[in-house]
Short mmCIF file of C-alpha atoms in Angstrom, two decimals:
data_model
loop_
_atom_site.label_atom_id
_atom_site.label_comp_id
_atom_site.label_asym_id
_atom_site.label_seq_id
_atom_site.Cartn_x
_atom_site.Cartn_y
_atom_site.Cartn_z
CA UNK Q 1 49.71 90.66 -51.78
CA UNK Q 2 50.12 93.79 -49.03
CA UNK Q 3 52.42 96.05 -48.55
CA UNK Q 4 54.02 98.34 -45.72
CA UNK Q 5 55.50 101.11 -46.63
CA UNK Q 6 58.08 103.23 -44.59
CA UNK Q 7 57.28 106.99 -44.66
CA UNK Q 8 61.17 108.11 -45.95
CA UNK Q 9 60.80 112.25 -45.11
CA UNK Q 10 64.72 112.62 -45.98
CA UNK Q 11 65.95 111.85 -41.77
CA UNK Q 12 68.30 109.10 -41.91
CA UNK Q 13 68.28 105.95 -40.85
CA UNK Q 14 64.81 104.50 -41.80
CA UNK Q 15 67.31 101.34 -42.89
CA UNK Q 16 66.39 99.35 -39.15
CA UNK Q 17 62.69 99.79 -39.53
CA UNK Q 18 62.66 98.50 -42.89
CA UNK Q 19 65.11 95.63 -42.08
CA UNK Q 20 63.15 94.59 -38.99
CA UNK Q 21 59.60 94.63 -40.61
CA UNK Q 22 60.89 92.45 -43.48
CA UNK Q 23 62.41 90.01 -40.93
CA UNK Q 24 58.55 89.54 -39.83
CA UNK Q 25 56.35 89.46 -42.92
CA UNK Q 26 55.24 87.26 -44.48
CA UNK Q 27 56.42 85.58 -47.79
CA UNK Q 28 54.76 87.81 -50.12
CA UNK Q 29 54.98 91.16 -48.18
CA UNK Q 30 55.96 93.91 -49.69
CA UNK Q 31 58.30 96.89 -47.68
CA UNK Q 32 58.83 100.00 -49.31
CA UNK Q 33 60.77 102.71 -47.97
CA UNK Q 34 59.58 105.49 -49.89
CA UNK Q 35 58.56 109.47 -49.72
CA UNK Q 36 56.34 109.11 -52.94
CA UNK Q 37 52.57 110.72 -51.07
CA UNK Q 38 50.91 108.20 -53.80
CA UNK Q 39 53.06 104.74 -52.76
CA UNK Q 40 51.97 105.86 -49.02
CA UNK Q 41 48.27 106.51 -50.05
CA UNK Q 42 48.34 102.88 -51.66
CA UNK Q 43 49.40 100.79 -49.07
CA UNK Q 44 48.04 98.56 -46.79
CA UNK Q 45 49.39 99.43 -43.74
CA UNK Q 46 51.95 102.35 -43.04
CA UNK Q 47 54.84 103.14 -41.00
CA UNK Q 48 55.81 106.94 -39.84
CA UNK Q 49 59.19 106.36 -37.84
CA UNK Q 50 60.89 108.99 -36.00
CA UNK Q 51 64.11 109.99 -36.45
CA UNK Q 52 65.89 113.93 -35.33
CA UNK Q 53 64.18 116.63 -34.01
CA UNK Q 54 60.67 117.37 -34.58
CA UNK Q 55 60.94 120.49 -36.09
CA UNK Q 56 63.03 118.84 -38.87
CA UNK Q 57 60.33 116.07 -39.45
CA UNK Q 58 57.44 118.64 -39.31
CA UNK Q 59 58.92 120.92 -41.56
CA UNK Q 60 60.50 117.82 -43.57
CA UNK Q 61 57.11 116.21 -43.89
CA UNK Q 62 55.74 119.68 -45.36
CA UNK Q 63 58.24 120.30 -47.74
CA UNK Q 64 57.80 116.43 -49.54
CA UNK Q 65 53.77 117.37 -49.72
CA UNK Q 66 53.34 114.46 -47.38
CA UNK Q 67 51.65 116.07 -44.32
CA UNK Q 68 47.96 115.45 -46.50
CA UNK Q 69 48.61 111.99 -47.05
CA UNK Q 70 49.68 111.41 -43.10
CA UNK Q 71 46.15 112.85 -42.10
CA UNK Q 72 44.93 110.65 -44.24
CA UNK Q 73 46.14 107.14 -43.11
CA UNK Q 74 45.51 108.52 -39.62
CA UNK Q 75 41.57 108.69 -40.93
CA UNK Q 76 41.35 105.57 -42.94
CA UNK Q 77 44.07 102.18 -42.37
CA UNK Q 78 46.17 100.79 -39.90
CA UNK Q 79 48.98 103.44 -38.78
CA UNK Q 80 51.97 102.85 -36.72
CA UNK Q 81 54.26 105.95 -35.23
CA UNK Q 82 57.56 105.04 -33.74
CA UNK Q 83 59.12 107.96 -31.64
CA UNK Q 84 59.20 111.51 -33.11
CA UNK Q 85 56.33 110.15 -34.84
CA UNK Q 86 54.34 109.46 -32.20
CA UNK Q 87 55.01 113.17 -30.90
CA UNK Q 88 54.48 114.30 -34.43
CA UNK Q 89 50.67 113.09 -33.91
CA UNK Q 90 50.12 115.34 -31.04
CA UNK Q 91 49.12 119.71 -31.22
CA UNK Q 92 52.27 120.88 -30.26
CA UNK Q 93 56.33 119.81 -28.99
CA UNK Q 94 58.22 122.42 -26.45
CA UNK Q 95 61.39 120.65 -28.62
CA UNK Q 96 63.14 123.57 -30.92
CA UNK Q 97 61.58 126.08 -28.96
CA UNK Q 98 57.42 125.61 -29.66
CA UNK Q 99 57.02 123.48 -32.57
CA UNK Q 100 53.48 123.03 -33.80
CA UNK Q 101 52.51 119.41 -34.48
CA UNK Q 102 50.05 117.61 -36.79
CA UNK Q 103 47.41 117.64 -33.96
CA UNK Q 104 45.81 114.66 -35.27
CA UNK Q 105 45.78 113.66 -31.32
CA UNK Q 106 44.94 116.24 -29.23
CA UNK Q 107 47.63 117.36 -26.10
CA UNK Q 108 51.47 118.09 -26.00
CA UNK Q 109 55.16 117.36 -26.25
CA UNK Q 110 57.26 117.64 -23.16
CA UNK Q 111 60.44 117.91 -21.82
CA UNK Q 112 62.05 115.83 -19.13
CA UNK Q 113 63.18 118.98 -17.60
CA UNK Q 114 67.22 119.63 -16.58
CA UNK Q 115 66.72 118.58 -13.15
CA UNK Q 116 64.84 115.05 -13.26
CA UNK Q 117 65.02 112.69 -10.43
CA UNK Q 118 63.81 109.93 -9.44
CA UNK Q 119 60.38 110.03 -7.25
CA UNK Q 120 61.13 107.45 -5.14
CA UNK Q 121 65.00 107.53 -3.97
CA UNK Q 122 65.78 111.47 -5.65
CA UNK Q 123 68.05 110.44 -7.84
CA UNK Q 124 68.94 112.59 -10.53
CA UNK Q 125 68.18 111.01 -14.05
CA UNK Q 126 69.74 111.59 -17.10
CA UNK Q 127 68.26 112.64 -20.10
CA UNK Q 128 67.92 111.66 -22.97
CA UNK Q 129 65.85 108.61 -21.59
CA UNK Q 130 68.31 106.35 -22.83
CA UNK Q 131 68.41 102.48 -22.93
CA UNK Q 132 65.80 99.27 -22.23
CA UNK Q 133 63.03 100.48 -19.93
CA UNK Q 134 59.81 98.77 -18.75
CA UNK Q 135 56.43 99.38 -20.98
CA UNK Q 136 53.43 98.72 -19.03
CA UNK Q 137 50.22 97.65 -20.87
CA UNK Q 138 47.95 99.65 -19.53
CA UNK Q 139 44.86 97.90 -21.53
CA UNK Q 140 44.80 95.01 -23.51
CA UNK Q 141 45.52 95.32 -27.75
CA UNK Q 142 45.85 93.29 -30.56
CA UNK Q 143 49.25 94.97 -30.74
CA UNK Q 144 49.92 93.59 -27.43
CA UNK Q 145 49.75 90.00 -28.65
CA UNK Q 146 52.11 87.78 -27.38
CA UNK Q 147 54.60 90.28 -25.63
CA UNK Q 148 54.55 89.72 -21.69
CA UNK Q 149 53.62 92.33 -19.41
CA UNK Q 150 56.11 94.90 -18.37
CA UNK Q 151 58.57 93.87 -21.21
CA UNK Q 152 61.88 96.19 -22.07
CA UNK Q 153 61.70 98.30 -24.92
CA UNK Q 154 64.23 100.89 -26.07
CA UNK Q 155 64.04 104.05 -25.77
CA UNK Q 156 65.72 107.01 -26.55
CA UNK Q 157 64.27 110.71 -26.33
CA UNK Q 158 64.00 114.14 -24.27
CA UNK Q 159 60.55 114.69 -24.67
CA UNK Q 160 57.40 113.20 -23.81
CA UNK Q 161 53.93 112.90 -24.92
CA UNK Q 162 50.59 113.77 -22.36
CA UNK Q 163 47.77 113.42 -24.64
CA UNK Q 164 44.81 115.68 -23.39
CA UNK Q 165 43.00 112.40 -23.48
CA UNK Q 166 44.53 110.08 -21.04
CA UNK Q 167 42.11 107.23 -22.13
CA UNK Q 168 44.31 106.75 -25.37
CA UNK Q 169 47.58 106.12 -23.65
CA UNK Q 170 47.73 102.05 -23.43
CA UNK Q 171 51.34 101.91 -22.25
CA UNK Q 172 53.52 103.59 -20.13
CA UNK Q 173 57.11 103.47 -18.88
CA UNK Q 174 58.42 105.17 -15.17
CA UNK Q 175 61.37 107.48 -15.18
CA UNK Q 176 60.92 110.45 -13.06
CA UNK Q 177 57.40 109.94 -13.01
CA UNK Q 178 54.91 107.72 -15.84
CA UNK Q 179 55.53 108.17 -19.14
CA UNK Q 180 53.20 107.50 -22.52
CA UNK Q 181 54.84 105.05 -23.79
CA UNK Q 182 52.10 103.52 -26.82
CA UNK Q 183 49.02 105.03 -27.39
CA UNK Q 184 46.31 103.87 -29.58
CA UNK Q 185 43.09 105.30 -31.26
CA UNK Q 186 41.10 103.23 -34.04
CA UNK Q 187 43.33 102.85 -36.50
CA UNK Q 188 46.72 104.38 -35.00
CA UNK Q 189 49.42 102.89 -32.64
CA UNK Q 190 52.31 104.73 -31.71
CA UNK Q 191 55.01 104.55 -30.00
CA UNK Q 192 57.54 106.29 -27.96
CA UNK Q 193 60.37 103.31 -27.84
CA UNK Q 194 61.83 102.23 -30.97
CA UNK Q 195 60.44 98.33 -31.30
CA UNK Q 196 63.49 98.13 -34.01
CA UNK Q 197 66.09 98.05 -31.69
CA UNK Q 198 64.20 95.99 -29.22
CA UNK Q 199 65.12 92.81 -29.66
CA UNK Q 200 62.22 90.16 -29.64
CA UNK Q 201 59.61 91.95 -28.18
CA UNK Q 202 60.11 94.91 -30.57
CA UNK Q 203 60.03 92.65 -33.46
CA UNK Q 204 57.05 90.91 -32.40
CA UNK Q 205 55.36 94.24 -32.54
CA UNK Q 206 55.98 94.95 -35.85
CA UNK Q 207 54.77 91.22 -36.38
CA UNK Q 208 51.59 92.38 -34.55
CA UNK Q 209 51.03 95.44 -37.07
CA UNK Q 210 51.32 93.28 -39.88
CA UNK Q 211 48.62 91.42 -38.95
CA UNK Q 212 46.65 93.96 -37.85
CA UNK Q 213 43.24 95.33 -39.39
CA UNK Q 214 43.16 98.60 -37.66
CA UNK Q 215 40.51 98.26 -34.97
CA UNK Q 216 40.72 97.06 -31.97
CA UNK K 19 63.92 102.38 -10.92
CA UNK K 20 62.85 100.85 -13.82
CA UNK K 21 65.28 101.69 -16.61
CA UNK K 22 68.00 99.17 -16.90
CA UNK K 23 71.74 99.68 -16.61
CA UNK K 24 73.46 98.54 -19.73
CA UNK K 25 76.36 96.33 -20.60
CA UNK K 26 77.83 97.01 -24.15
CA UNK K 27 80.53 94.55 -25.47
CA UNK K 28 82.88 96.19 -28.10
CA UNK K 29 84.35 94.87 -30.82
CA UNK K 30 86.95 96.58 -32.47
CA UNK K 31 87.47 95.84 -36.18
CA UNK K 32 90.15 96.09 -38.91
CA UNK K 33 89.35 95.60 -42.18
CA UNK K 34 86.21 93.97 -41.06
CA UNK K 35 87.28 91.29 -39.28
CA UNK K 36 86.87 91.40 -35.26
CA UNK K 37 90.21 91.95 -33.31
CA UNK K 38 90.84 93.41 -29.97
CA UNK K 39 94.16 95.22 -29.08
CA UNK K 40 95.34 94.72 -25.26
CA UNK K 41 96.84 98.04 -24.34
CA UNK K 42 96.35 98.47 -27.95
CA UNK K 43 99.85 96.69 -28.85
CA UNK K 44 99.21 93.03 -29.20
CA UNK K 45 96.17 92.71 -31.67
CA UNK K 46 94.22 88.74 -31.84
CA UNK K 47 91.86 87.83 -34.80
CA UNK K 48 88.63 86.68 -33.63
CA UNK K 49 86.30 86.34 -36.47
CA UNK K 50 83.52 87.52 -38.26
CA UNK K 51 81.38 90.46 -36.87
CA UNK K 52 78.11 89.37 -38.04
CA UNK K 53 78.35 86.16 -36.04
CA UNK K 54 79.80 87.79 -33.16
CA UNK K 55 77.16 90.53 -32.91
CA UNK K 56 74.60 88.18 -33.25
CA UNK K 57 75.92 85.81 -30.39
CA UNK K 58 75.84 88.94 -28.54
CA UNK K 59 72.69 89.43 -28.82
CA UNK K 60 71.29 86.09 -27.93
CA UNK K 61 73.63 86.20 -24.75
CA UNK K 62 71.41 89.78 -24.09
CA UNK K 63 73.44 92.33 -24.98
CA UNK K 64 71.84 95.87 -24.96
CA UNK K 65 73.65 97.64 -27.37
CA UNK K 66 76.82 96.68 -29.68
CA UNK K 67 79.70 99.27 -30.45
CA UNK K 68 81.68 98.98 -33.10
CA UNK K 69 85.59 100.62 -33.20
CA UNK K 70 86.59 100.59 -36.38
CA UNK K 71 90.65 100.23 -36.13
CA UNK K 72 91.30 100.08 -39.86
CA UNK K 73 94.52 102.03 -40.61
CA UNK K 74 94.01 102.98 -44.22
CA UNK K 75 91.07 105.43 -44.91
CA UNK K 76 91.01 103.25 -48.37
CA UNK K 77 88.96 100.39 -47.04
CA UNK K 78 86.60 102.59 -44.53
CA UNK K 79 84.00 101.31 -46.72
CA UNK K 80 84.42 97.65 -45.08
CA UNK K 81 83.07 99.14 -42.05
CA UNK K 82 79.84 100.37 -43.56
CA UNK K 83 79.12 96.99 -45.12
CA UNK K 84 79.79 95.72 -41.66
CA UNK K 85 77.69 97.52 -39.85
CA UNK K 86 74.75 97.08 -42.75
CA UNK K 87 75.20 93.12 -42.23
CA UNK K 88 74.80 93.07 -38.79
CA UNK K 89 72.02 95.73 -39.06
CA UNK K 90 70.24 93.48 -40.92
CA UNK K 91 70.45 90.63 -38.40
CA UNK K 92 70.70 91.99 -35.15
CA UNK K 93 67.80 94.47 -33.70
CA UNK K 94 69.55 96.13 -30.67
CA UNK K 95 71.10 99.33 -30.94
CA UNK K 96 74.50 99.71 -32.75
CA UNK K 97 77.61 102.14 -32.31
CA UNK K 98 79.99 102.81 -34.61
CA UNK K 99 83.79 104.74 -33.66
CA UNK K 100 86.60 105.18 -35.26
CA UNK K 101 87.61 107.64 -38.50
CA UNK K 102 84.30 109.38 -37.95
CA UNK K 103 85.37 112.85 -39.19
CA UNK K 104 83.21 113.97 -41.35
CA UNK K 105 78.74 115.19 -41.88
CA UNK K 106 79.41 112.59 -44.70
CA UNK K 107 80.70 109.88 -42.28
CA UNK K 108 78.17 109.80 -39.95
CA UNK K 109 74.85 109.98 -42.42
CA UNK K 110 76.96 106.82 -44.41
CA UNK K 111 76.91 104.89 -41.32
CA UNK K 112 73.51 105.90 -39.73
CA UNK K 113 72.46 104.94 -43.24
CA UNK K 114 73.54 101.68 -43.50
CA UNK K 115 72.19 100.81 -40.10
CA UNK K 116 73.92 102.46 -37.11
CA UNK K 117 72.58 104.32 -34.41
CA UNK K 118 74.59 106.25 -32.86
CA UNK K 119 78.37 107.15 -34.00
CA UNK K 120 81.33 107.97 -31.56
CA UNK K 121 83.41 110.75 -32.35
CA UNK K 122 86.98 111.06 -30.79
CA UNK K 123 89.85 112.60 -32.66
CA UNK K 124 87.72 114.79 -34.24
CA UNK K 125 86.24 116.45 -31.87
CA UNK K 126 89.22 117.43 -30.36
CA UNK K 127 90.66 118.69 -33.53
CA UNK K 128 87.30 120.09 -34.20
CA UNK K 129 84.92 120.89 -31.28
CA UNK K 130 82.40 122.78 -33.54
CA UNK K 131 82.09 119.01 -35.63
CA UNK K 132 79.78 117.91 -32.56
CA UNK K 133 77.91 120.61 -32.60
CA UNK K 134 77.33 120.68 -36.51
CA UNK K 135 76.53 116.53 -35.75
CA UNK K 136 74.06 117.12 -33.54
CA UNK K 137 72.30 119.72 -35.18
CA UNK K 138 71.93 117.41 -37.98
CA UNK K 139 71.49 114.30 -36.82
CA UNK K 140 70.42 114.94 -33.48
CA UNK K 141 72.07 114.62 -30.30
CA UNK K 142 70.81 110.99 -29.25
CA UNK K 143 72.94 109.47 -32.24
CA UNK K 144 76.22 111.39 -31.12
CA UNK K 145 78.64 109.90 -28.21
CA UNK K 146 81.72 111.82 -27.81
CA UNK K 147 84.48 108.92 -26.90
CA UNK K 148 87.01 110.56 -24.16
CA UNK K 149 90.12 108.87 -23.53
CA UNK K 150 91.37 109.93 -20.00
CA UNK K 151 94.50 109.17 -18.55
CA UNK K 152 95.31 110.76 -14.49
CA UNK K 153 97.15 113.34 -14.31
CA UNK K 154 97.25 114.21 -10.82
CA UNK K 155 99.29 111.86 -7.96
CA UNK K 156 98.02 109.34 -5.98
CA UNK K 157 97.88 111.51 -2.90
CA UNK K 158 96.15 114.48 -4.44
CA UNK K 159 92.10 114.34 -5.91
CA UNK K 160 91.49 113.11 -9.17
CA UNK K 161 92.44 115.23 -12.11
CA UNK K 162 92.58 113.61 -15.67
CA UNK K 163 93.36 114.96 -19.00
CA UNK K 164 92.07 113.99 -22.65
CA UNK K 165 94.72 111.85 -24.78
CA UNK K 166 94.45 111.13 -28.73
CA UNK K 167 96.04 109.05 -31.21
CA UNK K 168 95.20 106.03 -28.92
CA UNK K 169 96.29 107.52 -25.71
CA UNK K 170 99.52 108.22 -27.04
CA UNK K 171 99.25 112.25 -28.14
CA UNK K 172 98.18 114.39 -24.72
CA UNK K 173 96.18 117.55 -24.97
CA UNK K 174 96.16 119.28 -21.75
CA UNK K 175 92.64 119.32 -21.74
CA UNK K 176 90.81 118.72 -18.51
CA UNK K 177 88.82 115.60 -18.88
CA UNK K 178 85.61 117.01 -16.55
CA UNK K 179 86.20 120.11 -18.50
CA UNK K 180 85.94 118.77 -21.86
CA UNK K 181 82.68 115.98 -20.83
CA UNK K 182 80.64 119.12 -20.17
CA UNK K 183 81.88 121.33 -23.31
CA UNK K 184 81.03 118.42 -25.46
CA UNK K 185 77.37 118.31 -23.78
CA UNK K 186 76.48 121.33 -24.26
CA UNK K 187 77.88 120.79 -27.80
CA UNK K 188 75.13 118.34 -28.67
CA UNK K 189 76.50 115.15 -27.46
CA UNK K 190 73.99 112.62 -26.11
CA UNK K 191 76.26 110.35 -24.75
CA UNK K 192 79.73 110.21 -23.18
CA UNK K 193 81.54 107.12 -24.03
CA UNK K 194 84.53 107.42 -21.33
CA UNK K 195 87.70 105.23 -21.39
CA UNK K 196 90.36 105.34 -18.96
CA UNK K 197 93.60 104.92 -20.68
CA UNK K 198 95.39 103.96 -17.12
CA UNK K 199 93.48 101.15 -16.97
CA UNK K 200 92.47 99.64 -20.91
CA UNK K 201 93.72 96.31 -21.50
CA UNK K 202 95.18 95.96 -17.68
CA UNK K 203 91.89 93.57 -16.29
CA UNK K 204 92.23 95.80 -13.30
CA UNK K 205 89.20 97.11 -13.53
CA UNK K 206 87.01 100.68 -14.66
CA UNK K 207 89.11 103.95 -12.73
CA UNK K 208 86.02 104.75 -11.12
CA UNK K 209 87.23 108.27 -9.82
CA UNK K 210 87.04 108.61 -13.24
CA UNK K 211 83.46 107.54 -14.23
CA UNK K 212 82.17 109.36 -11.20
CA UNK K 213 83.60 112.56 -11.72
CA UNK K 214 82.34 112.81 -15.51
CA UNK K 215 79.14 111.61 -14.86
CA UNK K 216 78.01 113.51 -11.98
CA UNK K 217 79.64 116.73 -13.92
CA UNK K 218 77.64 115.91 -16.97
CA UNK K 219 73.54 115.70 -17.38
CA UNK K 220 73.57 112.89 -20.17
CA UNK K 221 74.57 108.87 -19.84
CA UNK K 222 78.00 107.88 -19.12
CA UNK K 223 79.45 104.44 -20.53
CA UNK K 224 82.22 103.24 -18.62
CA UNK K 225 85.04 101.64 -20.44
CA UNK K 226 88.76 100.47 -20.34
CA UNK K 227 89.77 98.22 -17.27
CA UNK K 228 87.13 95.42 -16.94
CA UNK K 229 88.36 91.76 -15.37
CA UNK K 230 86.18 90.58 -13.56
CA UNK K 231 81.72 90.68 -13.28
CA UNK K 232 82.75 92.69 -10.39
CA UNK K 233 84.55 95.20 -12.12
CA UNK K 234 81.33 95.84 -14.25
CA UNK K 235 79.26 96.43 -11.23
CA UNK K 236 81.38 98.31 -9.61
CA UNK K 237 81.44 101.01 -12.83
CA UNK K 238 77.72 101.22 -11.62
CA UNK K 239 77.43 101.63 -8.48
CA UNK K 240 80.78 103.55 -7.72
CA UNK K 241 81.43 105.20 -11.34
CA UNK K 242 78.05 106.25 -11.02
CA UNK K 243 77.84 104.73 -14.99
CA UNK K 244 74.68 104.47 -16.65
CA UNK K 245 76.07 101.98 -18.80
CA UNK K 246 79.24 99.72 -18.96
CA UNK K 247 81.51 98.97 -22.14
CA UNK K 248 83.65 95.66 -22.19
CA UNK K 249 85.64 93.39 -24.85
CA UNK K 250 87.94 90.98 -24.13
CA UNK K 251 86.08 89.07 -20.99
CA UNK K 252 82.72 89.00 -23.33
CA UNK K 253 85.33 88.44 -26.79
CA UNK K 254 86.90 85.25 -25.48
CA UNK K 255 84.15 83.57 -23.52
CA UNK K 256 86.06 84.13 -19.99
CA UNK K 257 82.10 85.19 -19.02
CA UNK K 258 78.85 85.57 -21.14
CA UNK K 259 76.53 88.53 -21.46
CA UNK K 260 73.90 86.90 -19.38
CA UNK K 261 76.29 85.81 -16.75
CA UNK K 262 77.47 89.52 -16.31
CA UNK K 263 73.74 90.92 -16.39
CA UNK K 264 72.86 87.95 -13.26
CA UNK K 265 76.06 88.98 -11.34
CA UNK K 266 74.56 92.64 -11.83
CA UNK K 267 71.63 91.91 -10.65
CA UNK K 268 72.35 90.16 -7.72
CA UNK K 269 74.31 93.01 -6.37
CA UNK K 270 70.88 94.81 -6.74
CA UNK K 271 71.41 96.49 -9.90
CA UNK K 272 68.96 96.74 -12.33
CA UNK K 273 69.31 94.92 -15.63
CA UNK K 274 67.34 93.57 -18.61
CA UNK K 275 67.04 89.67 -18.58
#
């Protein structure tokens, strides 16, 4: 029997995530939602959602003694960040003023900027990044399995990842200008949509993770 | 440009069964809000609200076992308005599955309740809901005040005025409902819509008006909406989700299909 469990660092609404993950596993599965650094260390696979601002879920993460455990699963079994946990991965957000990250991927946090438009007709944009936008797979991925090219996800932030590595971005999304959307590095996938709230495609992602062994 | 406009059906709910008010006087029962939510989102919806119309604060709870029914069905994102007064309201419903609440009363009671919202939630899971009815005359520009109490109480608060105050109070969203036209099928007052959001740096959802597929467009490309908020057309099968997101995008905006 595996199990999934649902890094709970005290945010919110970690309710979606769990309910979509148990609508694709398998018979047998187990989902925990759970803040308990051991039940993480034990799974099989783990999920590090993102909910709130990032100082919150930095500083949240620290004060539950789970920011060890994270740097673990990011070393050693299959590891999927949705949102603010995707930016969580990276050295540093301008969100909050300058919050420092995990830096478990190297490069930075974003934002939009008050004055975003779009590059093509100068349109200005609104931010948040809000609603059901385009992800382009920019190489193929077992998490990629059977969701078309260029299908909507949704998405809902102010800030944006540029990892100092560009080879580990494998999705992006257009608004302004290109976007990391997923990136992926041996045994991590993350994020910057939430595949929860994104209808089929989002839940075949999660279907994906479950079935996936961490490598490429 | 890539990211899609939206089209958000509302259902309002009493005591946890679906209804929708027309000019919020004559209220019709039409069923169960799981099943309704979930036809929804077969038909393509991108988000669902939820306005919960329940008079008595005694059976609020029916709301949050709503919303954690549908939650567990239905993977798009969900709203939740109505009563939301309280921190304590808003982490019970985010909880049980919403993602965003709407606050309306309260905020005008209140402002400083947005701003205490967002700072603890975040302000991509707060929408301030304005009610706006004109003010002005037909022959003069636009000028439109808030309303409460479903559009019956005025507050002499400039509608513009109060979109950016609540922005820069943490909301993420403007939900923005134009009391002249809710319930009338005459479609969104999009002097309205384009004021607000051109005044305002986050989304605008256009509400209260819509009769036709036209109407919806039109909240886009002259209310300058990012998103648009119907019930009654979607509620009684006059048009389906899909058929409103084809008429969209054959008058060239972009939708999700």
């Amino acid at each position: 029997m595996s199990t999934v469990a649902v890094v709970d660092y005290g945010m919110g609404n970690l309710h979606s995530v769990a309910k979509a993950l148990e609508r694709v596993a398998p018979t047998g599965y187990t989902v925990s939602v759970t803040s308990d650094p051991g039940a993480i260390g034990s799974a099989d696979r783990v999920v590090f959602p993102g909910v709130g601002a990032i100082r919150d879920c930095i500083g949240e993460l620290a004060r539950l003694g789970l920011t060890d455990v994270i740097r673990d699963v990011a070393r050693s079994k299959p590891l999927l960040c949705v949102c603010v946990g995707l930016q969580a991965l990276l050295d540093f957000s301008e969100e909050n003023g300058g919050t420092p990250c995990l830096g478990i991927v190297p490069g930075r946090v974003e934002f939009f900027g008050n004055d975003l438009r779009d590059a093509v007709s100068g349109e200005r944009l609104k931010v948040p990044h809000m609603g059901w936008n385009q992800v382009h797979q920019e190489r193929a991925h077992r998490m990629w399995r059977d969701i078309p090219q260029d299908s909507r996800f949704y998405f809902v932030h102010s800030y944006h990842a540029r990892p100092a590595d560009e080879g580990v971005i494998v999705g992006t999304s257009v608004y302004g200008a290109k976007l990391t959307a997923a990136i992926a590095r041996d045994n991590i996938f993350a994020v910057q949509f939430h595949p929860e709230k994104s209808a089929a495609a989002g839940l075949q992602l999660y279907a994906n993770f479950l079935g996936w062994n961490g490598k490429e | 440009m890539p990211l899609a406009k939206r089209i958000i059906p509302c259902l309002d709910v009493d005591n946890g069964r679906v209804v929708k008010g027309v000019r919020f006087l004559e209220i019709r029962d039409a069923g169960d809000p799981v099943e309704i939510a979930k036809r929804y989102d077969e038909q393509g919806a991108d988000e669902i609200t939820f306005l919960d119309i329940t008079a008595s604060s005694d059976n609020r709870d029916t709301m949050v076992h709503v919303v954690d029914a549908v939650a567990g069905q239905v993977f798009i994102p969900l709203t939740v308005g109505g009563g939301i007064r309280t921190v304590e309201d808003i982490r019970r419903m985010l909880n049980a599955g919403a993602d965003k609440v709407s606050i309306n009363t309260a905020a005008v009671h209140r402002p400083e309740f947005v701003k205490e919202a967002a700072d603890r939630f975040g302000a991509q899971c707060i929408v301030v809901a304005i009610d706006a009815k004109r003010v002005s005359a037909e022959n003069e520009p636009g000028r439109w005040e808030i309303f409460t109490h479903g559009g019956r109480k005025a507050t002499g608060i400039d509608a513009v005025d109060w979109a950016r105050r609540m922005v820069e109070y943490g909301a993420g969203e403007i939900l923005l409902t134009s009391m002249d036209r809710d319930g009338t099928k005459q479609g969104f007052d999009n002097a309205l819509n384009r004021a607000v959001s051109n005044a305002v740096p986050v989304p605008v959802i256009a509400s209260g008006g819509v009769g036709t597929l036209d109407d919806l467009a039109n909240g886009i490309t002259e209310g300058h909406a990012d998103a648009v908020l119907a019930a009654s057309i979607f509620h009684f099968g006059t048009y389906t989700i899909e058929q409103a997101k084809r008429h969209m995008a054959a008058r060239g905006i972009e939708v999700r299909l």
